[in-house]
PDB file of C-alpha atoms in Angstrom:
ATOM      1  CA  UNK A   1     119.316 116.592 105.362  1.00  0.00           C
ATOM      2  CA  UNK A   2     117.394 113.283 105.238  1.00  0.00           C
ATOM      3  CA  UNK A   3     117.793 111.234 102.085  1.00  0.00           C
ATOM      4  CA  UNK A   4     115.872 108.867  99.887  1.00  0.00           C
ATOM      5  CA  UNK A   5     118.017 105.827  99.162  1.00  0.00           C
ATOM      6  CA  UNK A   6     117.737 103.554  96.149  1.00  0.00           C
ATOM      7  CA  UNK A   7     119.249 100.169  95.413  1.00  0.00           C
ATOM      8  CA  UNK A   8     120.832  98.970  93.252  1.00  0.00           C
ATOM      9  CA  UNK A   9     122.486 101.914  91.524  1.00  0.00           C
ATOM     10  CA  UNK A  10     122.786  99.875  88.333  1.00  0.00           C
ATOM     11  CA  UNK A  11     120.745  96.897  87.173  1.00  0.00           C
ATOM     12  CA  UNK A  12     121.365  94.926  84.004  1.00  0.00           C
ATOM     13  CA  UNK A  13     118.782  92.381  82.908  1.00  0.00           C
ATOM     14  CA  UNK A  14     117.755  90.344  79.927  1.00  0.00           C
ATOM     15  CA  UNK A  15     114.606  91.204  78.026  1.00  0.00           C
ATOM     16  CA  UNK A  16     111.624  89.355  79.454  1.00  0.00           C
ATOM     17  CA  UNK A  17     113.079  89.071  82.945  1.00  0.00           C
ATOM     18  CA  UNK A  18     111.505  90.525  86.067  1.00  0.00           C
ATOM     19  CA  UNK A  19     113.254  93.279  87.978  1.00  0.00           C
ATOM     20  CA  UNK A  20     112.571  94.864  91.331  1.00  0.00           C
ATOM     21  CA  UNK A  21     113.882  98.315  92.103  1.00  0.00           C
ATOM     22  CA  UNK A  22     114.080  99.227  95.747  1.00  0.00           C
ATOM     23  CA  UNK A  23     113.719 102.489  97.581  1.00  0.00           C
ATOM     24  CA  UNK A  24     113.755 103.608 101.178  1.00  0.00           C
ATOM     25  CA  UNK A  25     111.810 106.881 101.421  1.00  0.00           C
ATOM     26  CA  UNK A  26     112.315 109.427 104.163  1.00  0.00           C
ATOM     27  CA  UNK A  27     110.836 107.989 107.320  1.00  0.00           C
ATOM     28  CA  UNK A  28     108.084 110.509 108.120  1.00  0.00           C
ATOM     29  CA  UNK A  29     106.949 110.962 104.545  1.00  0.00           C
ATOM     30  CA  UNK A  30     103.542 109.769 103.449  1.00  0.00           C
ATOM     31  CA  UNK A  31     103.574 110.021  99.638  1.00  0.00           C
ATOM     32  CA  UNK A  32     105.868 107.979  97.437  1.00  0.00           C
ATOM     33  CA  UNK A  33     106.597 108.262  93.751  1.00  0.00           C
ATOM     34  CA  UNK A  34     108.408 106.647  90.882  1.00  0.00           C
ATOM     35  CA  UNK A  35     109.681 108.645  87.936  1.00  0.00           C
ATOM     36  CA  UNK A  36     111.900 107.631  85.055  1.00  0.00           C
ATOM     37  CA  UNK A  37     114.327 109.456  82.827  1.00  0.00           C
ATOM     38  CA  UNK A  38     115.499 108.134  79.475  1.00  0.00           C
ATOM     39  CA  UNK A  39     118.945 109.168  78.242  1.00  0.00           C
ATOM     40  CA  UNK A  40     119.137 112.177  80.548  1.00  0.00           C
ATOM     41  CA  UNK A  41     116.068 113.712  78.980  1.00  0.00           C
ATOM     42  CA  UNK A  42     112.590 114.391  80.281  1.00  0.00           C
ATOM     43  CA  UNK A  43     111.629 113.169  83.728  1.00  0.00           C
ATOM     44  CA  UNK A  44     108.405 111.182  83.342  1.00  0.00           C
ATOM     45  CA  UNK A  45     105.892 110.484  86.092  1.00  0.00           C
ATOM     46  CA  UNK A  46     105.058 106.820  86.563  1.00  0.00           C
ATOM     47  CA  UNK A  47     103.053 106.446  89.754  1.00  0.00           C
ATOM     48  CA  UNK A  48     102.230 107.944  93.127  1.00  0.00           C
ATOM     49  CA  UNK A  49     101.387 105.915  96.215  1.00  0.00           C
ATOM     50  CA  UNK A  50      99.666 106.870  99.443  1.00  0.00           C
ATOM     51  CA  UNK A  51      98.103 104.950 102.293  1.00  0.00           C
ATOM     52  CA  UNK A  52      99.098 101.626 100.753  1.00  0.00           C
ATOM     53  CA  UNK A  53      97.465 102.202  97.434  1.00  0.00           C
ATOM     54  CA  UNK A  54      98.145 103.872  94.119  1.00  0.00           C
ATOM     55  CA  UNK A  55      96.953 107.489  94.065  1.00  0.00           C
ATOM     56  CA  UNK A  56      97.650 108.188  90.443  1.00  0.00           C
ATOM     57  CA  UNK A  57      99.463 106.542  87.560  1.00  0.00           C
ATOM     58  CA  UNK A  58     100.506 107.520  84.066  1.00  0.00           C
ATOM     59  CA  UNK A  59      99.914 105.776  80.752  1.00  0.00           C
ATOM     60  CA  UNK A  60     103.437 104.377  81.000  1.00  0.00           C
ATOM     61  CA  UNK A  61     102.499 102.458  84.148  1.00  0.00           C
ATOM     62  CA  UNK A  62     100.768  99.538  82.454  1.00  0.00           C
ATOM     63  CA  UNK A  63     100.060  96.022  83.696  1.00  0.00           C
ATOM     64  CA  UNK A  64     103.754  95.152  83.547  1.00  0.00           C
ATOM     65  CA  UNK A  65     104.455  97.562  86.391  1.00  0.00           C
ATOM     66  CA  UNK A  66     103.506  97.272  90.027  1.00  0.00           C
ATOM     67  CA  UNK A  67     104.456  98.989  93.268  1.00  0.00           C
ATOM     68  CA  UNK A  68     104.469  97.761  96.788  1.00  0.00           C
ATOM     69  CA  UNK A  69     105.308  98.909 100.275  1.00  0.00           C
ATOM     70  CA  UNK A  70     106.055  95.524 101.813  1.00  0.00           C
ATOM     71  CA  UNK A  71     107.034  96.869 105.221  1.00  0.00           C
ATOM     72  CA  UNK A  72     107.264 100.180 107.032  1.00  0.00           C
ATOM     73  CA  UNK A  73     110.357 101.355 105.227  1.00  0.00           C
ATOM     74  CA  UNK A  74     110.736  99.969 101.700  1.00  0.00           C
ATOM     75  CA  UNK A  75     108.937 101.013  98.546  1.00  0.00           C
ATOM     76  CA  UNK A  76     109.474  98.854  95.467  1.00  0.00           C
ATOM     77  CA  UNK A  77     108.829  99.058  91.750  1.00  0.00           C
ATOM     78  CA  UNK A  78     108.482  95.754  89.918  1.00  0.00           C
ATOM     79  CA  UNK A  79     108.610  95.303  86.171  1.00  0.00           C
ATOM     80  CA  UNK A  80     107.303  91.833  85.378  1.00  0.00           C
ATOM     81  CA  UNK A  81     108.655  91.258  81.888  1.00  0.00           C
ATOM     82  CA  UNK A  82     111.162  93.878  80.877  1.00  0.00           C
ATOM     83  CA  UNK A  83     111.338  95.323  77.393  1.00  0.00           C
ATOM     84  CA  UNK A  84     114.206  97.095  75.688  1.00  0.00           C
ATOM     85  CA  UNK A  85     112.335 100.388  75.976  1.00  0.00           C
ATOM     86  CA  UNK A  86     112.220 100.041  79.762  1.00  0.00           C
ATOM     87  CA  UNK A  87     115.903 100.954  79.829  1.00  0.00           C
ATOM     88  CA  UNK A  88     116.054 104.205  81.784  1.00  0.00           C
ATOM     89  CA  UNK A  89     117.075 105.824  85.026  1.00  0.00           C
ATOM     90  CA  UNK A  90     114.367 105.208  87.596  1.00  0.00           C
ATOM     91  CA  UNK A  91     113.985 107.705  90.411  1.00  0.00           C
ATOM     92  CA  UNK A  92     112.123 107.189  93.640  1.00  0.00           C
ATOM     93  CA  UNK A  93     110.828 110.235  95.497  1.00  0.00           C
ATOM     94  CA  UNK A  94     108.898 110.950  98.650  1.00  0.00           C
ATOM     95  CA  UNK A  95     107.130 113.891 100.237  1.00  0.00           C
ATOM     96  CA  UNK A  96     105.144 114.795 103.317  1.00  0.00           C
ATOM     97  CA  UNK A  97     102.045 114.833 101.172  1.00  0.00           C
ATOM     98  CA  UNK A  98     101.072 118.432 101.612  1.00  0.00           C
ATOM     99  CA  UNK A  99     100.465 119.813  98.135  1.00  0.00           C
ATOM    100  CA  UNK A 100     102.888 122.697  98.522  1.00  0.00           C
ATOM    101  CA  UNK A 101     105.764 120.547  99.624  1.00  0.00           C
ATOM    102  CA  UNK A 102     108.720 119.527  97.518  1.00  0.00           C
ATOM    103  CA  UNK A 103     109.673 116.034  96.515  1.00  0.00           C
ATOM    104  CA  UNK A 104     112.884 114.498  97.781  1.00  0.00           C
ATOM    105  CA  UNK A 105     114.558 112.324  95.149  1.00  0.00           C
ATOM    106  CA  UNK A 106     116.891 109.390  95.425  1.00  0.00           C
ATOM    107  CA  UNK A 107     120.000 109.073  93.258  1.00  0.00           C
ATOM    108  CA  UNK A 108     118.290 106.652  90.920  1.00  0.00           C
ATOM    109  CA  UNK A 109     118.684 103.131  89.548  1.00  0.00           C
ATOM    110  CA  UNK A 110     120.021 102.855  86.018  1.00  0.00           C
ATOM    111  CA  UNK A 111     118.171  99.940  84.422  1.00  0.00           C
ATOM    112  CA  UNK A 112     119.652  98.445  81.270  1.00  0.00           C
ATOM    113  CA  UNK A 113     117.588  95.843  79.409  1.00  0.00           C
ATOM    114  CA  UNK A 114     119.589  93.781  76.924  1.00  0.00           C
TER     115      UNK A 114
ATOM    116  CA  UNK B   1      95.583 118.309  82.387  1.00  0.00           C
ATOM    117  CA  UNK B   2      98.677 119.966  83.715  1.00  0.00           C
ATOM    118  CA  UNK B   3     101.775 120.513  81.581  1.00  0.00           C
ATOM    119  CA  UNK B   4     105.066 122.343  81.597  1.00  0.00           C
ATOM    120  CA  UNK B   5     107.094 123.675  78.679  1.00  0.00           C
ATOM    121  CA  UNK B   6     110.757 124.574  78.659  1.00  0.00           C
ATOM    122  CA  UNK B   7     111.325 126.027  75.195  1.00  0.00           C
ATOM    123  CA  UNK B   8     115.118 125.934  75.289  1.00  0.00           C
ATOM    124  CA  UNK B   9     117.054 122.673  75.251  1.00  0.00           C
ATOM    125  CA  UNK B  10     120.270 124.516  76.041  1.00  0.00           C
ATOM    126  CA  UNK B  11     121.257 127.902  77.421  1.00  0.00           C
ATOM    127  CA  UNK B  12     124.841 129.147  77.165  1.00  0.00           C
ATOM    128  CA  UNK B  13     126.046 132.027  79.340  1.00  0.00           C
ATOM    129  CA  UNK B  14     129.419 133.502  80.179  1.00  0.00           C
ATOM    130  CA  UNK B  15     130.458 133.399  83.813  1.00  0.00           C
ATOM    131  CA  UNK B  16     129.471 136.560  85.635  1.00  0.00           C
ATOM    132  CA  UNK B  17     126.605 137.335  83.280  1.00  0.00           C
ATOM    133  CA  UNK B  18     122.950 137.080  84.259  1.00  0.00           C
ATOM    134  CA  UNK B  19     121.099 133.940  83.249  1.00  0.00           C
ATOM    135  CA  UNK B  20     117.467 133.107  82.539  1.00  0.00           C
ATOM    136  CA  UNK B  21     115.962 129.669  82.019  1.00  0.00           C
ATOM    137  CA  UNK B  22     112.429 129.849  80.676  1.00  0.00           C
ATOM    138  CA  UNK B  23     109.363 127.914  81.782  1.00  0.00           C
ATOM    139  CA  UNK B  24     105.672 128.157  80.995  1.00  0.00           C
ATOM    140  CA  UNK B  25     102.922 126.048  82.481  1.00  0.00           C
ATOM    141  CA  UNK B  26      99.339 125.003  82.039  1.00  0.00           C
ATOM    142  CA  UNK B  27      97.162 123.909  84.947  1.00  0.00           C
ATOM    143  CA  UNK B  28      93.617 124.331  86.154  1.00  0.00           C
ATOM    144  CA  UNK B  29      93.435 126.953  88.852  1.00  0.00           C
ATOM    145  CA  UNK B  30      96.415 128.362  90.672  1.00  0.00           C
ATOM    146  CA  UNK B  31      99.580 126.307  90.457  1.00  0.00           C
ATOM    147  CA  UNK B  32     102.332 125.202  92.714  1.00  0.00           C
ATOM    148  CA  UNK B  33     105.556 125.712  90.742  1.00  0.00           C
ATOM    149  CA  UNK B  34     108.992 124.278  91.337  1.00  0.00           C
ATOM    150  CA  UNK B  35     112.514 124.336  89.950  1.00  0.00           C
ATOM    151  CA  UNK B  36     114.860 121.379  90.348  1.00  0.00           C
ATOM    152  CA  UNK B  37     118.477 120.945  89.296  1.00  0.00           C
ATOM    153  CA  UNK B  38     120.210 117.731  88.248  1.00  0.00           C
ATOM    154  CA  UNK B  39     123.960 117.296  88.271  1.00  0.00           C
ATOM    155  CA  UNK B  40     125.562 114.417  86.325  1.00  0.00           C
ATOM    156  CA  UNK B  41     124.697 110.965  87.681  1.00  0.00           C
ATOM    157  CA  UNK B  42     122.620 112.439  90.481  1.00  0.00           C
ATOM    158  CA  UNK B  43     118.970 112.720  91.413  1.00  0.00           C
ATOM    159  CA  UNK B  44     116.956 115.912  91.198  1.00  0.00           C
ATOM    160  CA  UNK B  45     117.600 118.538  93.842  1.00  0.00           C
ATOM    161  CA  UNK B  46     115.046 121.121  94.881  1.00  0.00           C
ATOM    162  CA  UNK B  47     115.940 124.755  94.153  1.00  0.00           C
ATOM    163  CA  UNK B  48     112.842 126.787  94.904  1.00  0.00           C
ATOM    164  CA  UNK B  49     109.060 126.865  94.792  1.00  0.00           C
ATOM    165  CA  UNK B  50     106.190 129.267  94.308  1.00  0.00           C
ATOM    166  CA  UNK B  51     103.123 128.712  96.443  1.00  0.00           C
ATOM    167  CA  UNK B  52     101.479 132.074  96.920  1.00  0.00           C
ATOM    168  CA  UNK B  53     102.321 135.669  97.771  1.00  0.00           C
ATOM    169  CA  UNK B  54     105.343 137.515  96.396  1.00  0.00           C
ATOM    170  CA  UNK B  55     105.850 136.766  92.713  1.00  0.00           C
ATOM    171  CA  UNK B  56     109.620 136.771  93.095  1.00  0.00           C
ATOM    172  CA  UNK B  57     110.812 133.664  94.858  1.00  0.00           C
ATOM    173  CA  UNK B  58     114.345 133.203  96.132  1.00  0.00           C
ATOM    174  CA  UNK B  59     115.966 129.810  96.413  1.00  0.00           C
ATOM    175  CA  UNK B  60     119.204 127.920  96.803  1.00  0.00           C
ATOM    176  CA  UNK B  61     122.586 128.917  95.339  1.00  0.00           C
ATOM    177  CA  UNK B  62     121.485 132.491  94.550  1.00  0.00           C
ATOM    178  CA  UNK B  63     118.732 131.459  92.152  1.00  0.00           C
ATOM    179  CA  UNK B  64     115.375 133.172  91.988  1.00  0.00           C
ATOM    180  CA  UNK B  65     112.272 132.765  89.873  1.00  0.00           C
ATOM    181  CA  UNK B  66     109.501 135.107  88.899  1.00  0.00           C
ATOM    182  CA  UNK B  67     105.898 133.967  88.752  1.00  0.00           C
ATOM    183  CA  UNK B  68     103.853 135.731  86.082  1.00  0.00           C
ATOM    184  CA  UNK B  69     100.236 134.691  86.144  1.00  0.00           C
ATOM    185  CA  UNK B  70      99.156 136.553  83.028  1.00  0.00           C
ATOM    186  CA  UNK B  71     101.914 134.935  80.971  1.00  0.00           C
ATOM    187  CA  UNK B  72     101.688 131.611  82.831  1.00  0.00           C
ATOM    188  CA  UNK B  73     105.440 131.683  83.230  1.00  0.00           C
ATOM    189  CA  UNK B  74     107.930 130.875  85.970  1.00  0.00           C
ATOM    190  CA  UNK B  75     111.367 131.756  84.625  1.00  0.00           C
ATOM    191  CA  UNK B  76     114.478 130.898  86.620  1.00  0.00           C
ATOM    192  CA  UNK B  77     117.062 133.638  86.998  1.00  0.00           C
ATOM    193  CA  UNK B  78     120.410 134.393  88.547  1.00  0.00           C
ATOM    194  CA  UNK B  79     122.122 137.790  88.460  1.00  0.00           C
ATOM    195  CA  UNK B  80     125.664 136.437  88.038  1.00  0.00           C
ATOM    196  CA  UNK B  81     126.318 132.937  86.710  1.00  0.00           C
ATOM    197  CA  UNK B  82     129.016 130.608  88.020  1.00  0.00           C
ATOM    198  CA  UNK B  83     130.700 127.770  86.138  1.00  0.00           C
ATOM    199  CA  UNK B  84     129.417 125.470  88.891  1.00  0.00           C
ATOM    200  CA  UNK B  85     125.837 126.343  87.890  1.00  0.00           C
ATOM    201  CA  UNK B  86     126.291 124.197  84.786  1.00  0.00           C
ATOM    202  CA  UNK B  87     123.676 121.448  85.072  1.00  0.00           C
ATOM    203  CA  UNK B  88     120.276 120.278  83.843  1.00  0.00           C
ATOM    204  CA  UNK B  89     117.363 122.359  85.141  1.00  0.00           C
ATOM    205  CA  UNK B  90     113.769 121.196  85.365  1.00  0.00           C
ATOM    206  CA  UNK B  91     110.655 123.257  85.890  1.00  0.00           C
ATOM    207  CA  UNK B  92     107.705 121.440  87.468  1.00  0.00           C
ATOM    208  CA  UNK B  93     104.051 122.068  88.288  1.00  0.00           C
ATOM    209  CA  UNK B  94     101.482 120.585  90.610  1.00  0.00           C
ATOM    210  CA  UNK B  95      97.852 121.558  90.537  1.00  0.00           C
ATOM    211  CA  UNK B  96      96.147 122.678  93.708  1.00  0.00           C
ATOM    212  CA  UNK B  97      93.785 120.105  95.053  1.00  0.00           C
ATOM    213  CA  UNK B  98      96.088 117.375  93.855  1.00  0.00           C
ATOM    214  CA  UNK B  99      98.345 115.919  96.477  1.00  0.00           C
ATOM    215  CA  UNK B 100      99.595 113.572  93.849  1.00  0.00           C
ATOM    216  CA  UNK B 101     101.921 114.005  90.940  1.00  0.00           C
ATOM    217  CA  UNK B 102     104.325 116.743  90.018  1.00  0.00           C
ATOM    218  CA  UNK B 103     104.810 117.089  86.274  1.00  0.00           C
ATOM    219  CA  UNK B 104     108.238 118.048  84.959  1.00  0.00           C
ATOM    220  CA  UNK B 105     109.264 119.941  81.881  1.00  0.00           C
ATOM    221  CA  UNK B 106     111.684 118.522  79.356  1.00  0.00           C
ATOM    222  CA  UNK B 107     114.686 120.154  81.000  1.00  0.00           C
ATOM    223  CA  UNK B 108     117.146 122.847  79.958  1.00  0.00           C
ATOM    224  CA  UNK B 109     120.865 122.244  79.945  1.00  0.00           C
ATOM    225  CA  UNK B 110     122.636 125.279  81.319  1.00  0.00           C
ATOM    226  CA  UNK B 111     126.257 125.704  80.299  1.00  0.00           C
ATOM    227  CA  UNK B 112     128.362 128.432  81.883  1.00  0.00           C
ATOM    228  CA  UNK B 113     131.649 129.162  80.139  1.00  0.00           C
ATOM    229  CA  UNK B 114     134.572 130.635  82.087  1.00  0.00           C
TER     230      UNK B 114
END
C-alpha cells in the first residue's frame, strides 16, 4: 500500500527557534493535512491544503504556523517561533479529496521544544 | 460545527469476549464516519468507514461498526477480541459537502487481557 512519509521522526529544538516538518504525501493525492497529538491523547486538526492554498484551518493554526508545497512532492509545516506548548507528535496526512475517502497518515514527527 | 465524543478513555476486555468501543457524533446533515487505530509510536491506520447504505459496516481485522442515525452513534465492535487488538482507537467524522477536515474523537484505549 502507498505510504505517506515524514521526516524527521524526532526533532528537538530550543524555544523561539524555527522548525520545518517535512512530509511526502501519496503521489496522486490532492488534499493534504497536518494534525497534532499531545502526549498520545486527542488528535487535533491543524490545517488542510488543496490546490496550493489552505482550505481550512483550526484555531491552533495561528500566525506562527505556515504550510507550503514547495514542489510537486513535498508538503511542509513551519513553526516560526516555537513555544513549549508546541511539543507534540505532528502527523501529516493525504487523501484523494473525495469526501468519502479515508486519510492516509504518516508515522509522525515527535517535536520536543526545550 | 462537527464534533465527536468517545465517552470511555479505556475499555478492558478479556480475550475471546466481544468488545464495543463507543462513539457519538454531531454534524449538520448526514455524516461520513470513520474508525482509525493507532499502535504505539505509529500513525493512524484506517479501519472502516460509513458512507451510506447498510448500517453495519465491516472493516479490517474483523472489526465492524454500526451506524445509528437516531442515536447519532457509530460504535465499534468485534465479536471475539484478540490480545493484538490492544491499541488506541479513534472515531472520526466529516460532514458532507466538506472535502476538508476530518475531526477526531479523544480516543479510547482498548486493553485485551489474555
